mmCIF file of C-alpha atoms in Angstrom:
data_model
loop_
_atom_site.group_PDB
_atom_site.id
_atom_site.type_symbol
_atom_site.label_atom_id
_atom_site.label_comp_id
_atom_site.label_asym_id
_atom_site.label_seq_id
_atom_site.Cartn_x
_atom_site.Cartn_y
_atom_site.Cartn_z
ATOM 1 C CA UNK N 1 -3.818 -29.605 -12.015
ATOM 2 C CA UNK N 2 -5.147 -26.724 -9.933
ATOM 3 C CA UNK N 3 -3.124 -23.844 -9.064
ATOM 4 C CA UNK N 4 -2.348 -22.139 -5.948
ATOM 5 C CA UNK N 5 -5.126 -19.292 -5.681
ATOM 6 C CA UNK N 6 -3.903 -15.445 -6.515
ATOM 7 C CA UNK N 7 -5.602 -12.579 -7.922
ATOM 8 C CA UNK N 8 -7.997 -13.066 -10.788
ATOM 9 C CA UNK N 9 -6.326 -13.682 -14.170
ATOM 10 C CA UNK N 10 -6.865 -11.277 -16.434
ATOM 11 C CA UNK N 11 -8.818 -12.455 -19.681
ATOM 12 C CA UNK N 12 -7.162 -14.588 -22.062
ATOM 13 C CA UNK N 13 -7.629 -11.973 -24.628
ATOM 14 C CA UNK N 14 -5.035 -9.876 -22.770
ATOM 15 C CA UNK N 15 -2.987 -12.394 -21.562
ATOM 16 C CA UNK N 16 -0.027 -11.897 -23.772
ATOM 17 C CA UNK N 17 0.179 -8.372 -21.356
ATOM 18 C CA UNK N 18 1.032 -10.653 -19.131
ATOM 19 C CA UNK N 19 3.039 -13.051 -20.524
ATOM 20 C CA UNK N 20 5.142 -10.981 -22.956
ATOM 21 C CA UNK N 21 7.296 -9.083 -19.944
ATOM 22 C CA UNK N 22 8.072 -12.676 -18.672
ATOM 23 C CA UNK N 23 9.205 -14.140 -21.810
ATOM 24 C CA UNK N 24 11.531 -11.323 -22.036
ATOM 25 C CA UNK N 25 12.818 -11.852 -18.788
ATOM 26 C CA UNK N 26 13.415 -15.818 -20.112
ATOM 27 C CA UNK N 27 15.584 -13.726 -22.795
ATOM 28 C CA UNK N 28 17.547 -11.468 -20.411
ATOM 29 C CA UNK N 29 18.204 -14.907 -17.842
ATOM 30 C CA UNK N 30 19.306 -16.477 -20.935
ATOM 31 C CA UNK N 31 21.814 -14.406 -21.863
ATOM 32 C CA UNK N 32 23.222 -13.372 -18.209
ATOM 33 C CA UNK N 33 25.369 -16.641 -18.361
ATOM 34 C CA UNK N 34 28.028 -15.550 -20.207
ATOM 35 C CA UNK N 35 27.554 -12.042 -18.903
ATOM 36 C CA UNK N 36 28.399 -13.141 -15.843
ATOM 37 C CA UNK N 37 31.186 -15.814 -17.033
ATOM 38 C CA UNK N 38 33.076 -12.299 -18.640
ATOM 39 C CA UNK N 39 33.310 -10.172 -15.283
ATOM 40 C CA UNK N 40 33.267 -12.819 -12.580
ATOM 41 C CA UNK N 41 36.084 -15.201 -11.093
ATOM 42 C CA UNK N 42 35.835 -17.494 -8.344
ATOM 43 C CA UNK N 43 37.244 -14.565 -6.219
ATOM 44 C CA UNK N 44 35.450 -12.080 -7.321
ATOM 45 C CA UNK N 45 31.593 -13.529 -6.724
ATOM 46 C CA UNK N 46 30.679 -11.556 -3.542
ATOM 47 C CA UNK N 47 32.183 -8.186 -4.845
ATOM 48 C CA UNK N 48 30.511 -8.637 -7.821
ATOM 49 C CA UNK N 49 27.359 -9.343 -6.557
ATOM 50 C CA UNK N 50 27.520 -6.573 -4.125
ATOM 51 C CA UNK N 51 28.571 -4.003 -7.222
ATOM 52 C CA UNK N 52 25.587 -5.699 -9.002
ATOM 53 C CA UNK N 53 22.853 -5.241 -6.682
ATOM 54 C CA UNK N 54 24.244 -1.661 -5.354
ATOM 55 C CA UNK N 55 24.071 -0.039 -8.425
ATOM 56 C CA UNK N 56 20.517 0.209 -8.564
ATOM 57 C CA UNK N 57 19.406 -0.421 -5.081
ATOM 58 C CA UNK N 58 19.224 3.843 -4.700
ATOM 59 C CA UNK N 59 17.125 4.271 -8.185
ATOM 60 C CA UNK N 60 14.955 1.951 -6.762
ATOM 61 C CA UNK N 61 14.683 3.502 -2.873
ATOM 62 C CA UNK N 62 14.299 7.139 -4.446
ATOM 63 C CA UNK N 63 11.834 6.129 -6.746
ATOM 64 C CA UNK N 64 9.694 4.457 -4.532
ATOM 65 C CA UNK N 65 10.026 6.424 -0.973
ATOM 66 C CA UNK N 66 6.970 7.310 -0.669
ATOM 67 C CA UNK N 67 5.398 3.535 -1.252
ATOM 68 C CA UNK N 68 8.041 1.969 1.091
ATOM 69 C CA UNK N 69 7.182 4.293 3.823
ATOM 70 C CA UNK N 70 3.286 2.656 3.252
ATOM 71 C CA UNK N 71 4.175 -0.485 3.378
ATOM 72 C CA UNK N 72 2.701 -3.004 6.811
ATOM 73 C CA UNK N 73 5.792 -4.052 9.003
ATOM 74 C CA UNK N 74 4.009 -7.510 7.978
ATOM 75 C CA UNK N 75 4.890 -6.270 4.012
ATOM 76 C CA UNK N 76 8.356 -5.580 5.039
ATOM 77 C CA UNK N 77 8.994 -8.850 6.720
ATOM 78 C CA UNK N 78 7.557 -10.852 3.768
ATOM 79 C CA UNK N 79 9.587 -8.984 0.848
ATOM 80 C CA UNK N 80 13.121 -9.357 3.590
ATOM 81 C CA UNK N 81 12.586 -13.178 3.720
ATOM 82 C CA UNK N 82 12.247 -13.168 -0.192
ATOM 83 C CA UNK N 83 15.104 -11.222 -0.196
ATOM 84 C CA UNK N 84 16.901 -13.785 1.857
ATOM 85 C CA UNK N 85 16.151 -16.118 -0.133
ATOM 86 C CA UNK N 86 17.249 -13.987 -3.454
ATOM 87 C CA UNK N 87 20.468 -13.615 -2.009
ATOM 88 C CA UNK N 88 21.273 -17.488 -1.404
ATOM 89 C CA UNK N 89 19.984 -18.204 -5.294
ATOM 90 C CA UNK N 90 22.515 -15.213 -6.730
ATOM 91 C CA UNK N 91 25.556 -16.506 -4.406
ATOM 92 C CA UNK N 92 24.577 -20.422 -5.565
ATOM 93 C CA UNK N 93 24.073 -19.526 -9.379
ATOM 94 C CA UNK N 94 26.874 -17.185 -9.803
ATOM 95 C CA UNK N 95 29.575 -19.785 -8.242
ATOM 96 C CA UNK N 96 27.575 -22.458 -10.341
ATOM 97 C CA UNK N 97 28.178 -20.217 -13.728
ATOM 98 C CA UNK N 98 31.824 -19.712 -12.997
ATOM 99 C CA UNK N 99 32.555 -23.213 -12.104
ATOM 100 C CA UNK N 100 30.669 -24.723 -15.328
ATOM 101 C CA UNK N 101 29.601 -23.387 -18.930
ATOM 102 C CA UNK N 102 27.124 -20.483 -19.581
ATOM 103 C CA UNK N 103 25.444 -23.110 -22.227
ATOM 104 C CA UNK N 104 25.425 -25.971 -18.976
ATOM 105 C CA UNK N 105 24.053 -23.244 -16.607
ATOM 106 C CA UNK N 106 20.923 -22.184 -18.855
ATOM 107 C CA UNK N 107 19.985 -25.641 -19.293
ATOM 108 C CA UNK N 108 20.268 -27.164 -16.156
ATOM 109 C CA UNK N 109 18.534 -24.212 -14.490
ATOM 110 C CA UNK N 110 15.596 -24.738 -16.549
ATOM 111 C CA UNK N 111 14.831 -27.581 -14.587
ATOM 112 C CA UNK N 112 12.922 -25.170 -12.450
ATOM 113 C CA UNK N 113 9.918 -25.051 -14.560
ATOM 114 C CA UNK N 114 9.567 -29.113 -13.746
ATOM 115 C CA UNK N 115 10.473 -28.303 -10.528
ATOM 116 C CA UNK N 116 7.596 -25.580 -9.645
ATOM 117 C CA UNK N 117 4.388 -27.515 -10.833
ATOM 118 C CA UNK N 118 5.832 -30.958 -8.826
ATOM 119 C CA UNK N 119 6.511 -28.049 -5.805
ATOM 120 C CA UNK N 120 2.748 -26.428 -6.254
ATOM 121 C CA UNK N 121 1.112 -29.884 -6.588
ATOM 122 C CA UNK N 122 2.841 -31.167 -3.474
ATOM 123 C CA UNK N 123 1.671 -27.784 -1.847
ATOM 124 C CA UNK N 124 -2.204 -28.430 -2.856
ATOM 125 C CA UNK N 125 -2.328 -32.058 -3.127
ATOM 126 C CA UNK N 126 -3.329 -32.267 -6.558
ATOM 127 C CA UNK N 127 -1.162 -34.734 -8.555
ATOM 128 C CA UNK N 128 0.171 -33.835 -11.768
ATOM 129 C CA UNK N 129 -0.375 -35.209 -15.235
ATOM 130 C CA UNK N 130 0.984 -38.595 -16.159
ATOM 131 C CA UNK N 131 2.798 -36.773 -19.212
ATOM 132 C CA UNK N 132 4.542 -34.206 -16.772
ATOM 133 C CA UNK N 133 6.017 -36.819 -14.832
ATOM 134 C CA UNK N 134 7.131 -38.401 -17.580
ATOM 135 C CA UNK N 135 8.273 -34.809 -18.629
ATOM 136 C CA UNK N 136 10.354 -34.272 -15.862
ATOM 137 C CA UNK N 137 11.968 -37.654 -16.227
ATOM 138 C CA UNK N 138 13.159 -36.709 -19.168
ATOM 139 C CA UNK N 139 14.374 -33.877 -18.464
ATOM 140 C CA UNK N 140 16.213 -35.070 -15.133
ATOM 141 C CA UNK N 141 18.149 -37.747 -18.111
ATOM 142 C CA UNK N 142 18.598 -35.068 -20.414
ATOM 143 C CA UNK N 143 20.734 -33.055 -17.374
ATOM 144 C CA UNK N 144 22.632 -36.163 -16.449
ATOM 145 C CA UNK N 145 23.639 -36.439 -19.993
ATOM 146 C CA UNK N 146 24.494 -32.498 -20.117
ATOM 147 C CA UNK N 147 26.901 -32.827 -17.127
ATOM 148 C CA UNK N 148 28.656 -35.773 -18.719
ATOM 149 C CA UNK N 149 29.061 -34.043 -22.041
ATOM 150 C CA UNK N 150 33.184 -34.735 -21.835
ATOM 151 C CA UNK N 151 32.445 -38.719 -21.350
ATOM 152 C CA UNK N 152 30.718 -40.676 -17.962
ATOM 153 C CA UNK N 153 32.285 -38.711 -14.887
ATOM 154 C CA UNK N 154 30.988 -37.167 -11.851
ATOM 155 C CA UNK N 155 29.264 -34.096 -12.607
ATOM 156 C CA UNK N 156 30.914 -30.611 -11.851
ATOM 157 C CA UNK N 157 30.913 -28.988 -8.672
ATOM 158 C CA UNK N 158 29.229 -26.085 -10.985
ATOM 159 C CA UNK N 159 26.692 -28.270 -12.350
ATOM 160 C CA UNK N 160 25.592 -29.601 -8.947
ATOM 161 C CA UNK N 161 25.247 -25.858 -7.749
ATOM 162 C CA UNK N 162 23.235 -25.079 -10.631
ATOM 163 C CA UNK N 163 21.217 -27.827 -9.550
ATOM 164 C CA UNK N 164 20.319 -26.549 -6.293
ATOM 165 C CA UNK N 165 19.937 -23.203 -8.153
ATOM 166 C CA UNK N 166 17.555 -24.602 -9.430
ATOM 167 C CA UNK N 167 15.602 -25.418 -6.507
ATOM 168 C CA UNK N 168 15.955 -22.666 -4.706
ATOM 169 C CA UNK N 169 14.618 -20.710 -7.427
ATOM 170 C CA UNK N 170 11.233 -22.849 -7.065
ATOM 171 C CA UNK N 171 11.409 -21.801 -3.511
ATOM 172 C CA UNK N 172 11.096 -18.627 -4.348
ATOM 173 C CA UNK N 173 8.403 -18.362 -6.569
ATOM 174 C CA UNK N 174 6.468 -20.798 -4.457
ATOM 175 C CA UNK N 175 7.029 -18.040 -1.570
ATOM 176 C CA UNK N 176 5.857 -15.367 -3.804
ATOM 177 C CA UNK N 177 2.676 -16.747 -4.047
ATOM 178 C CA UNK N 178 2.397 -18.106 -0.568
ATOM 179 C CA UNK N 179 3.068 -15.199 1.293
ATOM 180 C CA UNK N 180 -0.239 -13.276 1.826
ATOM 181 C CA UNK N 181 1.614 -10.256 3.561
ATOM 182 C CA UNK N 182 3.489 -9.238 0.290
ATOM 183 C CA UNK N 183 -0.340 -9.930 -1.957
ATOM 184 C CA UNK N 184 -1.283 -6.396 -1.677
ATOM 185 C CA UNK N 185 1.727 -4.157 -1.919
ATOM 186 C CA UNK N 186 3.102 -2.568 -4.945
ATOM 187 C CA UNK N 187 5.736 -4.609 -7.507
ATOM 188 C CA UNK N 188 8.255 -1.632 -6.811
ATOM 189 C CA UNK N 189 8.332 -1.540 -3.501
ATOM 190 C CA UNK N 190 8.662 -5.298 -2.692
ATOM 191 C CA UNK N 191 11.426 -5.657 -5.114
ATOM 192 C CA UNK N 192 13.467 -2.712 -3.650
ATOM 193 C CA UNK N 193 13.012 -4.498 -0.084
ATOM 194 C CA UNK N 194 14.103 -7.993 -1.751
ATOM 195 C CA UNK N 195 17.345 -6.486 -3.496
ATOM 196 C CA UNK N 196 17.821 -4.204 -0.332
ATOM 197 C CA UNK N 197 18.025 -7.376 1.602
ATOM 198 C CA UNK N 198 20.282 -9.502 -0.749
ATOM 199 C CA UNK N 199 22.776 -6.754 -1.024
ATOM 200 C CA UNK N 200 23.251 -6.655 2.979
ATOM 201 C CA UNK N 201 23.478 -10.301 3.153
ATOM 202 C CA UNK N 202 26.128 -9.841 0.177
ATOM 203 C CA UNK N 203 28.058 -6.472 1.828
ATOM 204 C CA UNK N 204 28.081 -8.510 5.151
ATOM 205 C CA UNK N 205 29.695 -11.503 3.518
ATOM 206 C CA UNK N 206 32.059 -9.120 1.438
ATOM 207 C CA UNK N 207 33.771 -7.769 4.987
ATOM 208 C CA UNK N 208 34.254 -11.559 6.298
ATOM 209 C CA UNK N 209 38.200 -12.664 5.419
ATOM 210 C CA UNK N 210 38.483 -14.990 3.092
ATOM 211 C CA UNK N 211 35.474 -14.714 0.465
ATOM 212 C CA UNK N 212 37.544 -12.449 -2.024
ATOM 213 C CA UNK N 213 37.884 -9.176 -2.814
ATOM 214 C CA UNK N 214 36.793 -6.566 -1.909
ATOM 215 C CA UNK N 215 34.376 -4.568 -4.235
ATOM 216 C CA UNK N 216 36.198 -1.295 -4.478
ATOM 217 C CA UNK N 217 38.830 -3.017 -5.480
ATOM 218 C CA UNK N 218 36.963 -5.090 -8.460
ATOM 219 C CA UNK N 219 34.995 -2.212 -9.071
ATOM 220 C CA UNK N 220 38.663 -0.163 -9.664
ATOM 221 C CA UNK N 221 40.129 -2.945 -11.800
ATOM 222 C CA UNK N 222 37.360 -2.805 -14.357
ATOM 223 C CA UNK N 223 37.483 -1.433 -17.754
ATOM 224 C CA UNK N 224 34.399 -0.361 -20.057
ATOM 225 C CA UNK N 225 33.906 -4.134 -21.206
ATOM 226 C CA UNK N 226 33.281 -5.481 -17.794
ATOM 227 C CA UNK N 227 31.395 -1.923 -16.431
ATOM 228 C CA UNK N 228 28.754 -2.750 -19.289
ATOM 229 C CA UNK N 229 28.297 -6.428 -18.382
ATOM 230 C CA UNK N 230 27.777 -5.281 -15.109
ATOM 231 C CA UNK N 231 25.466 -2.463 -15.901
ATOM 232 C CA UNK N 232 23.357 -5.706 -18.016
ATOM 233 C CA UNK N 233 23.524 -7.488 -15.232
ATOM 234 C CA UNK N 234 22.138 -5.005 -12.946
ATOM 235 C CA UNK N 235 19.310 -3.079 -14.535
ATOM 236 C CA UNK N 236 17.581 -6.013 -17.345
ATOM 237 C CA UNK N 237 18.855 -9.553 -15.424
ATOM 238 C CA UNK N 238 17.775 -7.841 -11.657
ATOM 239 C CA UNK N 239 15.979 -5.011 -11.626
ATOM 240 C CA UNK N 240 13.437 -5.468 -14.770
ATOM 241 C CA UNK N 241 13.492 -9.568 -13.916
ATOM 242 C CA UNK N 242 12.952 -9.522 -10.271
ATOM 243 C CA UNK N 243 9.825 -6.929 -10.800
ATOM 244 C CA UNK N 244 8.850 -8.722 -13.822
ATOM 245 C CA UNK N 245 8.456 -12.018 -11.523
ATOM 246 C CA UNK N 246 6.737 -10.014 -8.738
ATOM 247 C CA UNK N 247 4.239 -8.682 -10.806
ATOM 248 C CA UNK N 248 3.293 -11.671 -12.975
ATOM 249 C CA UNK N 249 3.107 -14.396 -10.686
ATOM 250 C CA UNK N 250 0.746 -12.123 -7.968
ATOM 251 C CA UNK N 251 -1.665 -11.966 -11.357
ATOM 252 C CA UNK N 252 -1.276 -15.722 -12.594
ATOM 253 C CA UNK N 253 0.255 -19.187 -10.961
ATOM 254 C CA UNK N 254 3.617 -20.049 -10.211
ATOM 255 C CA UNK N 255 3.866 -22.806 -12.933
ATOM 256 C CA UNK N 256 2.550 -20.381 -15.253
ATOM 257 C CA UNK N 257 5.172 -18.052 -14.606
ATOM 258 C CA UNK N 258 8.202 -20.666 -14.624
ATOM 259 C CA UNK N 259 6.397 -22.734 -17.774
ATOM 260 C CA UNK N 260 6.800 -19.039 -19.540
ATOM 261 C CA UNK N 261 10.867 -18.929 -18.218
ATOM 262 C CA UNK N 262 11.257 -21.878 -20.117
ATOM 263 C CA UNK N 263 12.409 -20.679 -23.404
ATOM 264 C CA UNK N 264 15.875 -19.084 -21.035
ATOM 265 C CA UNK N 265 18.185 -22.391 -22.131
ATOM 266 C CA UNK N 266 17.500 -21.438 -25.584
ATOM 267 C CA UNK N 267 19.042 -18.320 -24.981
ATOM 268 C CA UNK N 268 21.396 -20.106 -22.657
ATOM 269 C CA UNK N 269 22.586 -21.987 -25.564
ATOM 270 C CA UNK N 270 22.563 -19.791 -28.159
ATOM 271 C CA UNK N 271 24.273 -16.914 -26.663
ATOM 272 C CA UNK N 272 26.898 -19.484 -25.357
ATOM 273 C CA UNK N 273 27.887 -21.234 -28.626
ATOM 274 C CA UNK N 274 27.489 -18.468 -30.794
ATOM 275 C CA UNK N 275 28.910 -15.854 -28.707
ATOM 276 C CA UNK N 276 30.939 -17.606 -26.498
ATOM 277 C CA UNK N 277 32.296 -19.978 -28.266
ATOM 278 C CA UNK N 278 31.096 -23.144 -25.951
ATOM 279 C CA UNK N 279 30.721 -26.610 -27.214
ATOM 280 C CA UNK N 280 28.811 -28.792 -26.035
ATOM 281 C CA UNK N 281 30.167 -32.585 -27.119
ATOM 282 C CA UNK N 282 27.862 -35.325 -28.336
ATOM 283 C CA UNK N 283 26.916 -36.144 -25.081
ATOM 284 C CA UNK N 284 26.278 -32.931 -23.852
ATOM 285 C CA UNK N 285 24.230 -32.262 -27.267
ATOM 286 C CA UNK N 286 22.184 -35.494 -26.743
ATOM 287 C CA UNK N 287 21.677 -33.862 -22.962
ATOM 288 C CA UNK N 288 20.660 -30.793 -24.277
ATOM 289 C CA UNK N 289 17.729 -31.870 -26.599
ATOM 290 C CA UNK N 290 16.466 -34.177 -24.390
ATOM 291 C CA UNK N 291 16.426 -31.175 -21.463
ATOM 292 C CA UNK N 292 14.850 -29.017 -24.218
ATOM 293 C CA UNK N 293 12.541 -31.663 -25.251
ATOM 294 C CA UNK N 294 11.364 -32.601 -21.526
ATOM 295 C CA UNK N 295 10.661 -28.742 -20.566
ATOM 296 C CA UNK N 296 8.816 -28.018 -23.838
ATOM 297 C CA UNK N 297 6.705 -31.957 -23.566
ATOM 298 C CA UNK N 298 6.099 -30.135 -19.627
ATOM 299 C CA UNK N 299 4.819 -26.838 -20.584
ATOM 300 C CA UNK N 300 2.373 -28.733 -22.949
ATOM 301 C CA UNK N 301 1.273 -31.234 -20.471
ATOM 302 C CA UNK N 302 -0.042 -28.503 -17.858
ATOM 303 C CA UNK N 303 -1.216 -25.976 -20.388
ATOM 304 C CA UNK N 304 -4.664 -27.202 -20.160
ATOM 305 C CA UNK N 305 -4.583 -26.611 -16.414
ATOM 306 C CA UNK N 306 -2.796 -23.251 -16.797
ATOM 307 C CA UNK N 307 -5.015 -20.662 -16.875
#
């Protein structure tokens, strides 16, 4: 399958340069389930979001004043619409993760590495590998089963979300690749645009009545626990992702980039049984492998076409 076209890969001799800051990003995502499980209710999403991003939104603009102030109004458009779209994926995942398990949310949101190579094949017309399809298929059972894992009932409104998660995160990386205004501008600065961007769309929604509290007041209420989660959330699972992604997919392709992020429901799943104390049920188990089994039977099927 042939990829959308970006910069020139860097030999496969160095590739693991590459590829070893994503895979620990896959490690970080994994784990920011239950991170975000301890410190976050269903009324305290916004405010914790806005906390989250705020934190290290003026590192970020200090550190890179002088690039920002470089940047194209054409760069500054691109990175706000990614940032638009960064701030619907955090407000969809983070209700999805309180309304469902951390162990459900890592595995259902891997569904984005079968989602991005259908996504970039649709986008150049190139159809995928027999095997993939029959990849994603099994994947797509494997998350039916998942959501079902306390017998054959609707899935959760959480599940669902993390669903669209899902997609919107294949959105975005397809974005990140398509939009030739943010090619040639630094990692740093088009990340602090993209969280500068989510975290007005977040303050904005924090002052309308009705969509919780307010985050002085969450930020008051916590104790050292929930300030460290929050601090994890904010500097590895945002900061070091988000620049992570922007850097790697500008220098390989999209489905390289999400075929790498497919290790995060192993993390997912570990951190939430072991740590959290989550259990899946036989269905759910059964869901799980067969998600696990689909994602890794994908990665292998476009390998060959993955630089």
């Amino acid at each position: 399958m042939s990829s959308i076209a970006v910069p020139a890969l860097a030999p496969p001799r160095r590739a693991w340069l590459t590829d070893l800051p994503v895979l620990l990003v896959a490690v970080v995502w994994g784990s920011s389930y239950l991170a975000a499980k301890g410190i976050t209710t269903a009324q305290t999403v916004v405010a914790v979001l806005v906390l989250r991003f705020a934190v290290v939104l003026p590192v970020l603009v200090v550190a890179g004043r002088r690039r920002l102030r470089a940047l194209r109004a054409a760069q500054w458009r691109g990175a706000g619409l990614l940032g638009l779209v960064l701030s619907g994926i955090f407000l969809v995942e983070t209700y999805g993760v309180v309304h469902t398990s951390a162990t459900n949310a890592g595995l259902i949101i891997s569904l984005t590495m079968i989602f991005t190579p259908l996504a970039e094949a649709a986008v150049t017309r190139v159809r995928p590998p027999g095997a993939f399809l029959a990849a994603a298929g099994l994947s797509v059972a494997g998350v039916v089963l998942l959501t079902q894992g306390g017998g054959f009932t609707s899935p959760s409104a959480g599940d669902l979300l993390m669903l669209v998660a899902a997609l919107a995160r294949t959105a975005h990386v397809m974005l990140m690749s398509r939009i030739k205004s943010v090619q040639g501008a630094d990692s740093l600065s088009l990340t602090t645009i993209q969280l500068g961007s989510a975290v007005a769309v977040f303050a904005v929604l924090a002052a309308v009545p009705g969509t919780g509290d307010a985050p002085w007041t969450v930020a008051a209420g916590f104790g050292l626990r929930e300030w460290g989660g929050l601090l994890f959330l904010s500097v590895f699972c945002t900061l070091f992702a988000f620049f992570v992604q922007m850097w790697s997919v500008r220098r390989t392709s999209p489905s390289r980039v999400s075929l790498l992020l497919g290790t995060e429901p192993l993390w997912a799943a570990a951190v939430g049984i072991a740590i959290g104390g989550e259990r899946l049920g036989v269905l759910g188990a059964v869901g799980a492998l067969l998600v696990l089994a689909g994602t890794g039977w994908g990665r292998r099927a476009v390998a060959p076409a993955t630089p």
